Coordinates of C-alpha atoms and ligand atoms in Angstrom, one line a residue:
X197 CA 4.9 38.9 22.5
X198 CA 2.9 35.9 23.7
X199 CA 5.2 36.3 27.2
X200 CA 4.3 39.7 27.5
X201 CA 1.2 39.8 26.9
X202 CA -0.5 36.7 28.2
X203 CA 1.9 36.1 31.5
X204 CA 0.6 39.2 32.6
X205 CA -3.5 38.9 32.1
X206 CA -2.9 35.1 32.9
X207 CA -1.3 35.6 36.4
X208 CA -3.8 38.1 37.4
X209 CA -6.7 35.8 36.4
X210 CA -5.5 33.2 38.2
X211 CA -4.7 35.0 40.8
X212 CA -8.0 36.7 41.1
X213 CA -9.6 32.9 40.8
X214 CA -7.6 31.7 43.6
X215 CA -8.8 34.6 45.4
X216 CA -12.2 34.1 45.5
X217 CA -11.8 30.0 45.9
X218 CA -10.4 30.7 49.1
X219 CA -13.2 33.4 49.6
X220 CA -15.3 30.8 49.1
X221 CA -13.8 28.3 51.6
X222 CA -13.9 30.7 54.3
X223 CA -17.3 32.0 53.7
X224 CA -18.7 28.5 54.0
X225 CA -16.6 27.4 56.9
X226 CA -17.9 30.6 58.8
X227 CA -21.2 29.5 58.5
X228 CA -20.6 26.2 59.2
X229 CA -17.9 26.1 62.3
X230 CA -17.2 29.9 63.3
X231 CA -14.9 28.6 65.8
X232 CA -12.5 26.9 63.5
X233 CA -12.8 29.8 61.4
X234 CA -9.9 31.6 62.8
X235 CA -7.1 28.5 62.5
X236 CA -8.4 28.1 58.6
X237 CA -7.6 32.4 57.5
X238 CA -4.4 31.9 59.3
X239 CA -3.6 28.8 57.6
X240 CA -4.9 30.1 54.1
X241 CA -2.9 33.2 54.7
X242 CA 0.4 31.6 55.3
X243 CA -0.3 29.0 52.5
X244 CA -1.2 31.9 49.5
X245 CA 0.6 34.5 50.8
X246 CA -2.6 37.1 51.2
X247 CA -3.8 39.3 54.0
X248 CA -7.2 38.4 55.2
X249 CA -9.1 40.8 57.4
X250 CA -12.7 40.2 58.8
X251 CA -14.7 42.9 59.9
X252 CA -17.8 41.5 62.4
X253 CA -19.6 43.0 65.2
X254 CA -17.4 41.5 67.7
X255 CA -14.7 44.0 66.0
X256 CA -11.8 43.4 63.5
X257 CA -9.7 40.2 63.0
X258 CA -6.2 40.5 60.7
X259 CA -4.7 37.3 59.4
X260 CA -1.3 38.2 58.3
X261 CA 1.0 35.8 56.0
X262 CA 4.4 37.3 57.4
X263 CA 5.7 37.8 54.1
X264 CA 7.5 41.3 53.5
X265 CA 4.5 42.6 51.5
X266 CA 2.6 44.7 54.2
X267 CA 0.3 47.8 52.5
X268 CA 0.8 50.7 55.3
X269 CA -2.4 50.6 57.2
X270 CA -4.0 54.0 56.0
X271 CA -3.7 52.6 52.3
X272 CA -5.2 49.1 53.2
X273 CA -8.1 51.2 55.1
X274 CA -8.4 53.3 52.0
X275 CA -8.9 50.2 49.6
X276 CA -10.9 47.9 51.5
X277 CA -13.3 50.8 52.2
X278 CA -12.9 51.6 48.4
X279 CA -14.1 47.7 47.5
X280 CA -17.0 47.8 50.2
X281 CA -18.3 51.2 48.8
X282 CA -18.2 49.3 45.3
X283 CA -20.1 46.2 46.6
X284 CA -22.5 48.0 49.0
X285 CA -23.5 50.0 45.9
X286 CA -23.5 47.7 42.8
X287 CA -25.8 45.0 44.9
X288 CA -23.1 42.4 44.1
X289 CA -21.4 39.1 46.6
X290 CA -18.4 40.4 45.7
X291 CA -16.0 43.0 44.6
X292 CA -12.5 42.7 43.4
X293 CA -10.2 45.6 42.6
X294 CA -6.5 45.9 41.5
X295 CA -4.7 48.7 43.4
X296 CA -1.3 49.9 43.0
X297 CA 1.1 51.5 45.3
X298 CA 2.6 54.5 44.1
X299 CA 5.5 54.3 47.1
X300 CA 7.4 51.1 46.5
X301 CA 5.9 50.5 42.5
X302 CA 3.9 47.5 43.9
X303 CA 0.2 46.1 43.1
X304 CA -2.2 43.7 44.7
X305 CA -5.5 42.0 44.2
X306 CA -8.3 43.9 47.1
X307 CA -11.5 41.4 47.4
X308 CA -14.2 42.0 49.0
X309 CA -17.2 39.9 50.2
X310 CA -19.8 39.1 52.8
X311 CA -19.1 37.1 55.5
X312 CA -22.8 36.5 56.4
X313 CA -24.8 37.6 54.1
X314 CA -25.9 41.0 53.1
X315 CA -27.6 41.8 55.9
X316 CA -25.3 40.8 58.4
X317 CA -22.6 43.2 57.7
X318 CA -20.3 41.5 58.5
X319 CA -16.8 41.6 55.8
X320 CA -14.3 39.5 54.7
X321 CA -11.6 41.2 52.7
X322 CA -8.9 39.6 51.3
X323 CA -6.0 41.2 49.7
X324 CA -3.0 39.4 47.7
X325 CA 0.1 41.0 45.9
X326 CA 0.4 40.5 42.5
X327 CA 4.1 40.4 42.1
X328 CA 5.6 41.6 38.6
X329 CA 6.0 39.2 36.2
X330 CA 8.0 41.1 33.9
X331 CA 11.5 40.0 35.8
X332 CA 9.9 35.9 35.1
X333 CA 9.1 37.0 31.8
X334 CA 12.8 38.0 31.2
X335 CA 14.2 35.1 32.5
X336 CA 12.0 33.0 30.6
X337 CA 13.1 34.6 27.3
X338 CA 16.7 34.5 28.2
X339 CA 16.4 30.6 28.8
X340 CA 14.6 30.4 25.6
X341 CA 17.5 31.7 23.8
X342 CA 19.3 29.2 25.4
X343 CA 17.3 26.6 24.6
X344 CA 16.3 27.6 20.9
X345 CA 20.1 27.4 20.3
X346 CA 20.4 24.3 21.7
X347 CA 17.8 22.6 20.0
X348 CA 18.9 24.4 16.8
X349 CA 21.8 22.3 17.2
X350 CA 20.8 19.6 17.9
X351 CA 18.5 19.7 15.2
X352 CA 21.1 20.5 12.8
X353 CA 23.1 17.5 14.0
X354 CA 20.2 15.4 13.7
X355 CA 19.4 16.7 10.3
X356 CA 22.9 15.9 9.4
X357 CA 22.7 12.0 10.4
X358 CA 19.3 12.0 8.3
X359 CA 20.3 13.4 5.5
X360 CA 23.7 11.1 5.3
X361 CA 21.4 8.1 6.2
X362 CA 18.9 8.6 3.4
X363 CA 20.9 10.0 0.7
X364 CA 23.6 7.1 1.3
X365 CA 20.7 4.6 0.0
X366 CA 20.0 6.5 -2.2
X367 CA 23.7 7.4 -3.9
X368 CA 24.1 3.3 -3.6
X369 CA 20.7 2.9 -5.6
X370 CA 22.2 5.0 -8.5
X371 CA 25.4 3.6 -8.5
X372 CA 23.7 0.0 -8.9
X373 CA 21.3 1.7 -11.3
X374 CA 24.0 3.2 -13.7
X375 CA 25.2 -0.5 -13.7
X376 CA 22.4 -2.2 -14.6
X377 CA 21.6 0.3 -17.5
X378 CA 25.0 -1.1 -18.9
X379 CA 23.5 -4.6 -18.6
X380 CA 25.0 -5.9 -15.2
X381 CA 21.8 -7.7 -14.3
X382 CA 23.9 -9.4 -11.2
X383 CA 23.8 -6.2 -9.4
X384 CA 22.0 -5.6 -6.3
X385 CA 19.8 -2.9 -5.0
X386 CA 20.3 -2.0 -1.1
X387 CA 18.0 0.2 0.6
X388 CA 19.9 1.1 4.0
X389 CA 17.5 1.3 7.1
X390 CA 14.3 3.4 5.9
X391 CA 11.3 2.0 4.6
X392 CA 10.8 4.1 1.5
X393 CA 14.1 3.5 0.5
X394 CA 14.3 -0.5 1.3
X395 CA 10.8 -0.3 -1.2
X396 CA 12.6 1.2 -3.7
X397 CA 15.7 -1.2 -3.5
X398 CA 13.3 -4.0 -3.8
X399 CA 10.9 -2.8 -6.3
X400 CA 14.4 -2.3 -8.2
X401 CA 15.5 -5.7 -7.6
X402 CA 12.1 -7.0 -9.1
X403 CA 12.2 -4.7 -11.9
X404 CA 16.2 -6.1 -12.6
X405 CA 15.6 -9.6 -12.1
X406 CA 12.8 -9.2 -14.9
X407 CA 15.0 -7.3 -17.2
X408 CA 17.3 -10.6 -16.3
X409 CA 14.6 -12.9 -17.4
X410 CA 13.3 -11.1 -20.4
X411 CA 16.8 -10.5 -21.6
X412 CA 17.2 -14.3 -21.6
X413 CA 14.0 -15.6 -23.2
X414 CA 14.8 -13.0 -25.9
X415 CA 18.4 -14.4 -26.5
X416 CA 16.8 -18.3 -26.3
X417 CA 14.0 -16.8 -28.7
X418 CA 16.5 -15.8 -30.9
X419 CA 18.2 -18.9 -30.6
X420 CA 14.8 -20.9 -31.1
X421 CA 13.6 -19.4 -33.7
X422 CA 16.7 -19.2 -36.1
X423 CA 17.1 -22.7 -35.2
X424 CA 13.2 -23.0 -35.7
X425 CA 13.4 -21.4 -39.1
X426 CA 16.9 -22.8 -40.5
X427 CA 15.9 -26.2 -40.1
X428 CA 12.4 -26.0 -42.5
X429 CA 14.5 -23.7 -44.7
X430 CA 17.3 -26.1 -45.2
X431 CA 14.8 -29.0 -45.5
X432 CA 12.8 -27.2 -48.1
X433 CA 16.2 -25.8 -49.8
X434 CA 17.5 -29.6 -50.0
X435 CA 14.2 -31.0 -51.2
X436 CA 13.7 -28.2 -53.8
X437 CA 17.5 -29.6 -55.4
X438 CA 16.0 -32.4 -54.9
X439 CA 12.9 -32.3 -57.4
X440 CA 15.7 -30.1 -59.4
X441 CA 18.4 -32.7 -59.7
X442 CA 16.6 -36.2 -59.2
X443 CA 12.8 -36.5 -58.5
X444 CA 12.0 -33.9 -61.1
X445 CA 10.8 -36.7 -63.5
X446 CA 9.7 -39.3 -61.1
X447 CA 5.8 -38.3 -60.5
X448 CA 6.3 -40.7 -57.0
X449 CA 9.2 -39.2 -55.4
X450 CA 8.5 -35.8 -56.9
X451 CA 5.1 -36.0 -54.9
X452 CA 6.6 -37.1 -52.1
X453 CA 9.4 -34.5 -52.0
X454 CA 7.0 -31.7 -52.4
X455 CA 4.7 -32.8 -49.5
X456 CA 7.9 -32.4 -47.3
X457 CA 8.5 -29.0 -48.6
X458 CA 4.4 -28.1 -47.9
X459 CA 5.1 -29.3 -44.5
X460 CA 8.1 -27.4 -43.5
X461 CA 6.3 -24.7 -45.3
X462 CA 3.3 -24.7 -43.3
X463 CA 5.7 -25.3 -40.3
X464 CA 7.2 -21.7 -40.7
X465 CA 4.0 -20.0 -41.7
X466 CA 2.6 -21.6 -38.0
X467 CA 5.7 -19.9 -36.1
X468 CA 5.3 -16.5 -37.9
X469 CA 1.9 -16.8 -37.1
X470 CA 2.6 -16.9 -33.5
X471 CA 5.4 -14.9 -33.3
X472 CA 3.0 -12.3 -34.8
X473 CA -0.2 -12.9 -32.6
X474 CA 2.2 -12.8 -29.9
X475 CA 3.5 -9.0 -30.8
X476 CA -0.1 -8.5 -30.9
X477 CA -0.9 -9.3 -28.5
X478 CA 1.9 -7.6 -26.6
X479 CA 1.3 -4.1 -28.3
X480 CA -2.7 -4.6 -27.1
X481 CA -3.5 -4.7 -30.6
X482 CA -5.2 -7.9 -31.2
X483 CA -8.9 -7.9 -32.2
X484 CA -11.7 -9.5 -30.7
X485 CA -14.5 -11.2 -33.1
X486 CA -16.7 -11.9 -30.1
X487 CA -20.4 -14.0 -30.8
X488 CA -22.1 -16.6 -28.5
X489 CA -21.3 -19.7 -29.6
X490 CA -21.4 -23.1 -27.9
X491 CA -17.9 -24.4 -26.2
X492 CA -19.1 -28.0 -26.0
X493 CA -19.6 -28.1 -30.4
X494 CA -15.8 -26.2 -30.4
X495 CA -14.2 -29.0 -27.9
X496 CA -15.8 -31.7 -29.9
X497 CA -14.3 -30.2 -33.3
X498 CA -10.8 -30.4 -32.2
X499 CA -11.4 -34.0 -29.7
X500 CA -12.9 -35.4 -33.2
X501 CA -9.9 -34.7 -35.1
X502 CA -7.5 -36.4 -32.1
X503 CA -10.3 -39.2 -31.9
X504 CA -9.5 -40.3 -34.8
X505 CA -5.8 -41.2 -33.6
X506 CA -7.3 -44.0 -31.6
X507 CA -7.7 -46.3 -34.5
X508 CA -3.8 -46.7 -34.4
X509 CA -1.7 -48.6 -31.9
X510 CA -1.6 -47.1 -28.3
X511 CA -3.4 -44.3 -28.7
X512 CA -5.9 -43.5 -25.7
X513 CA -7.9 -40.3 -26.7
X514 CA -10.7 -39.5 -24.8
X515 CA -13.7 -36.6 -24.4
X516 CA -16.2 -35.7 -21.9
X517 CA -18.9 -33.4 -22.9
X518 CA -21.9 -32.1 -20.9
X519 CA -24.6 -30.8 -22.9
X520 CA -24.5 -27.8 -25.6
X521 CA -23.1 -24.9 -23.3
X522 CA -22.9 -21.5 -24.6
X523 CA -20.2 -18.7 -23.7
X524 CA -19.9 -15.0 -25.3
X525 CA -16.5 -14.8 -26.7
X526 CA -14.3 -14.9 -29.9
X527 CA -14.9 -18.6 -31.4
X528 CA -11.8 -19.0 -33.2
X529 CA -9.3 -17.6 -30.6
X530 CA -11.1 -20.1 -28.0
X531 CA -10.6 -22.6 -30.4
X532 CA -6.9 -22.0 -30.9
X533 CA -6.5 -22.1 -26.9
X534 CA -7.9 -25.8 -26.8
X535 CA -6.0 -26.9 -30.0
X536 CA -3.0 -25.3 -28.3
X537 CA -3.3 -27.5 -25.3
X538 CA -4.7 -30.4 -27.1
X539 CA -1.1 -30.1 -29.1
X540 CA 1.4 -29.9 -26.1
X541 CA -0.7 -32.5 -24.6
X542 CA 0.7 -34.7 -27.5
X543 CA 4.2 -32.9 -27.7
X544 CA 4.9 -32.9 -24.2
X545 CA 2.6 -36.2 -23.5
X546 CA 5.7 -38.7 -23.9
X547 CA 5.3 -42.3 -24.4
X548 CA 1.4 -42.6 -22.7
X549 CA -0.2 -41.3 -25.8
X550 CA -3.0 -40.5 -23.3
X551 CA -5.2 -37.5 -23.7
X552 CA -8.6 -36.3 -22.3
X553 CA -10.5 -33.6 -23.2
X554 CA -13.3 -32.8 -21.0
X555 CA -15.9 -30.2 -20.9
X556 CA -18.2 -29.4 -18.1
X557 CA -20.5 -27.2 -16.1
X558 CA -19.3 -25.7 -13.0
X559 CA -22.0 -23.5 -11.8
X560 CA -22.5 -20.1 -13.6
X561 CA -19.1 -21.3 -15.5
X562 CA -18.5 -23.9 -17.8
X563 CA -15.0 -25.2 -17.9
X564 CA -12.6 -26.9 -20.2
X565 CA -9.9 -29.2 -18.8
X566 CA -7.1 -30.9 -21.3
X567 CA -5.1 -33.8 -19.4
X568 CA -2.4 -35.6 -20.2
X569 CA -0.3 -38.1 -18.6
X570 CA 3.4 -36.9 -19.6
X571 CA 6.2 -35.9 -17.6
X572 CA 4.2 -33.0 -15.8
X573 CA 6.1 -29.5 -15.2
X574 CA 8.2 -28.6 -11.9
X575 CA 6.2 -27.0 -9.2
X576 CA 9.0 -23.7 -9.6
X577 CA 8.1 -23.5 -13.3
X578 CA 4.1 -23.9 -13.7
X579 CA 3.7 -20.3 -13.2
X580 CA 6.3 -19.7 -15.9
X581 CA 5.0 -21.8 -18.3
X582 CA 2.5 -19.3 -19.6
X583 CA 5.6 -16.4 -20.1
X584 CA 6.3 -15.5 -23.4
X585 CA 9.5 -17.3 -25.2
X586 CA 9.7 -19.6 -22.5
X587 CA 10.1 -23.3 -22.5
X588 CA 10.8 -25.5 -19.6
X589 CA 14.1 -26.9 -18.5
X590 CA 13.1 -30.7 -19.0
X591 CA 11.8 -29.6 -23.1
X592 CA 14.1 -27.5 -23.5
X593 CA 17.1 -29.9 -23.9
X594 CA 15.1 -32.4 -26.0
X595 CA 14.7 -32.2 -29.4
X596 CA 10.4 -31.1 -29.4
X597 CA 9.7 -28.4 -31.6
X598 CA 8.8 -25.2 -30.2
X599 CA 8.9 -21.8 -30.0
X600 CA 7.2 -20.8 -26.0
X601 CA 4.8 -18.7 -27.7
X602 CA 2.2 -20.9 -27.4
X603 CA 0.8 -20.4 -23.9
X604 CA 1.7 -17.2 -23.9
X605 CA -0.6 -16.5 -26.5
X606 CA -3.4 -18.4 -24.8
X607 CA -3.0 -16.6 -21.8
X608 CA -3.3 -13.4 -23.3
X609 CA -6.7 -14.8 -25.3
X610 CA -8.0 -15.6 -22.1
X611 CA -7.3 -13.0 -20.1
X612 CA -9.0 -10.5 -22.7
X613 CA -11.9 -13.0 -22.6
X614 CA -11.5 -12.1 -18.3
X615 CA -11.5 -16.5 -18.0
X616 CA -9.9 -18.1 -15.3
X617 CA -7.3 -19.8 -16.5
X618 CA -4.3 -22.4 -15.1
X619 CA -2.2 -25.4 -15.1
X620 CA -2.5 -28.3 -12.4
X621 CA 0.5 -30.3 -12.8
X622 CA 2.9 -32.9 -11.1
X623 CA 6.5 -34.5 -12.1
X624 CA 6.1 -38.1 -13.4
X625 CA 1.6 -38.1 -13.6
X626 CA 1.2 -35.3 -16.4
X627 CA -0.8 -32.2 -16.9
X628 CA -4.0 -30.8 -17.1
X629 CA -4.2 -27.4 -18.4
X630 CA -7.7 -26.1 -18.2
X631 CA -9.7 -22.4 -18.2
X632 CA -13.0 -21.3 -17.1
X633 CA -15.5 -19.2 -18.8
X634 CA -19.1 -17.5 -17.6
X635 CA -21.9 -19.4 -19.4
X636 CA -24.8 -17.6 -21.1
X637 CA -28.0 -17.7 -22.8
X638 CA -28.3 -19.7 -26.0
X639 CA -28.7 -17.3 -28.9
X640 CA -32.5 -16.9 -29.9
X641 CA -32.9 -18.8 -33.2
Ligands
LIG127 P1 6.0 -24.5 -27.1 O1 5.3 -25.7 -27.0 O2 6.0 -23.9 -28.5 O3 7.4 -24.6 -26.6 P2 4.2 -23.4 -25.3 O4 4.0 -21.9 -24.9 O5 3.0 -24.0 -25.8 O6 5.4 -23.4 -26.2 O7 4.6 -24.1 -24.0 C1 5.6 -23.6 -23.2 C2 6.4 -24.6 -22.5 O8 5.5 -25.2 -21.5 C3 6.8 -25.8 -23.3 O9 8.0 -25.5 -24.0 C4 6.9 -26.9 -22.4 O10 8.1 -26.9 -21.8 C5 5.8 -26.6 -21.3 N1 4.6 -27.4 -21.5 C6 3.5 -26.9 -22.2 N2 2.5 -27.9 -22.2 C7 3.0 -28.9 -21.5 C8 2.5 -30.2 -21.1 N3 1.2 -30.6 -21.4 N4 3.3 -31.0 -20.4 C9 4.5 -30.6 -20.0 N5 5.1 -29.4 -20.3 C10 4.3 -28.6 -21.1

């Protein structure tokens, strides 16, 4: 349809266009150099095939292009006199007219225009075939059929290599995804050559090696805490049969047996504890008692009770405190995350019984820092320290309590506080665990 319809109208536009550049051309050069006049219309003739004929008082002048279009001379008469009726009496530059001939089925583009003015009289006619596009437009279609089936195959065979390319990936992905869902966690993802897919076979990979890692805590959890809870069990079991069998009537021992039991007992209500705020914490479900309060006062509590240590042998407990500084937040959590450092500063502190607990402004923030000088955490486990279940290579061979909830409970009290949090550490120096909170106003009294 386009073919048809535009070729047509297009072609004759452009042919008209062409037509009156030349036109133009000519005109000017007439009344520029009338001399050269004549070797530019042959030229132009010759170049776009057109008849150029200019009618002046010296007589008529016919610039033929040769080609085997020649109107028969009454017909050219007929039009050209047609086209100057049309301009003489529409007070128009120029005239242009399509006429057809009748004899051999031909048409051509008559144009008309003064040479020299209107006064002059002098003509310039030009007149060009328009040949019939039709036959082009038939060709054209024909090699569009040819090359619409060509690209259609090629297409198809590009299609093809696509397809098998992408869906490959993607068949692999499944295959290593049906594994892992039977707990293969040593499979691995491979995305073939495009991007999306090479995401998703990473992403995967991430996702597995996570699955790998949680899997594992879980199975050291359960290994902790069943060792974790057997051990105060059996010590409360044996020291019950104890007070049963033996101590039962000696006030001394009996006292002495009991305060073991209390201990283990409180030792096992401190992991359930944990174990609990750490599921809470997990499911998003642990509440927030928030108030102003002032962090320095909090510090001090828990530094006064580790102060005290300093009256024994070796001991080196120290804190820096900067003024009363307040902070909007829940007292008691905050609390439990500096007692929780202060602790593994002591567990994990080894033979320097050296702790420091400092407090101090930085800025809009007021930050708490708790340093040891223990055997420090590997550079490829400080981020891991603060995952849940998780204890470090070096602790987790040595017999120090624990259970790797810890942290991970800090971390998820100060994260719903939005404090900066972190652990600067090096093999051999020690530790300092610290986290930052925004200060604000003191509560009006
Ligand atoms: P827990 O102490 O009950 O094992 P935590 O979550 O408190 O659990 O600590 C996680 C692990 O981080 C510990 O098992 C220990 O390996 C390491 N860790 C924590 N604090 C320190 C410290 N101050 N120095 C060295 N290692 C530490």
């Amino acid at each position: 349809m386009l073919q048809n319809f535009f070729t047509t109208n297009y072609y004759e536009q452009m042919k008209v266009q062409e037509t009156q550049r030349t036109a133009k051309l000519l005109v000017d050069e007439y009344s520029r150099d009338p001399s050269g006049f004549g070797r530019l219309a042959q030229s132009a003739s010759s170049t776009s095939d057109i008849f150029i004929r200019v009618d002046t008082d010296n007589g008529t002048e016919v610039y033929d292009s040769g080609s085997y279009f020649k109107p028969s001379n009454i017909a050219y008469d007929f039009e050209t006199s047609t086209a100057k009726n049309q301009l003489e009496s529409n007070s128009v530059d120029s005239v242009s007219l399509i006429a057809k001939d009748k004899k051999n089925d031909t048409r051509r583009l008559v144009y008309a225009t003064y040479l020299d003015g209107r006064s002059s009289g002098s003509m310039l006619y030009i007149v060009a075939p328009l040949y019939p596009v039709q036959s082009t437009i038939v060709i054209l279609q024909r090699q569009l059929k040819y090359i619409s089936l060509i690209a259609l195959c090629i297409s198809f065979v590009l299609a093809m290599v696509i397809a098998t390319r992408l869906s490959q990936p993607i068949k692999d992905i499944t295959k290593s995804a049906i594994e892992l869902s039977k707990g293969n966690y040593n499979v691995k993802f491979k995305g073939g050559m495009f991007t999306e897919t090479k995401e998703l076979a990473k992403t995967l990979n991430t996702a597995s090696y996570e699955m790998q890692k949680t899997d594992s805590y879980q199975r050291d959890l359960i290994a902790n805490v069943s060792h974790d809870l057997k051990t105060p069990l059996t010590m409360i079991k044996s020291y019950a049969e104890m007070i049963n069998d033996i101590s039962g009537d000696n006030p001394e021992k009996r006292r002495q047996h009991l305060n073991v039991i209390i201990t283990e007992t409180d030792r096992l209500n401190k992991l359930v504890t944990d174990m609990l705020s750490a599921s809470r914490l997990q499911s998003n479900t642990l509440e927030l008692h928030k108030e102003t309060f002032d962090l320095v006062g909090v510090a001090e509590d828990i530094a006064n009770t580790y102060l005290l240590l300093n009256e024994q042998e070796g001991y080196h407990v120290h804190f820096n405190k900067c003024k009363p500084t307040y902070v909007y937040g829940d007292k008691e959590k905050i609390k439990q995350v500096i007692s929780n450092f202060a602790s593994n500063a002591f567990k994990y502190g080894g033979d320097s019984k050296y702790m420091e607990i400092s407090v101090k402004r930085s800025g809009k923030n007021v930050r708490v820092d708790v340093i040891d000088h223990g055997d420090g955490i590997a550079a490829d486990e400080l981020s891991h320290v603060w995952d849940r279940y998780y204890r470090t290579s070096a602790n987790r061979t040595r017999d120090i309590e624990g259970s790797g909830l810890g942290l991970a409970i800090c971390k998820g009290i100060l994260v719903l506080h939005n404090a900066d949090y972190g652990v600067d550490s090096k093999v051999g120096e020690g530790s300092d665990f610290w986290f930052e909170m925004e200060t604000v106003r003191p509560p009006k009294v």
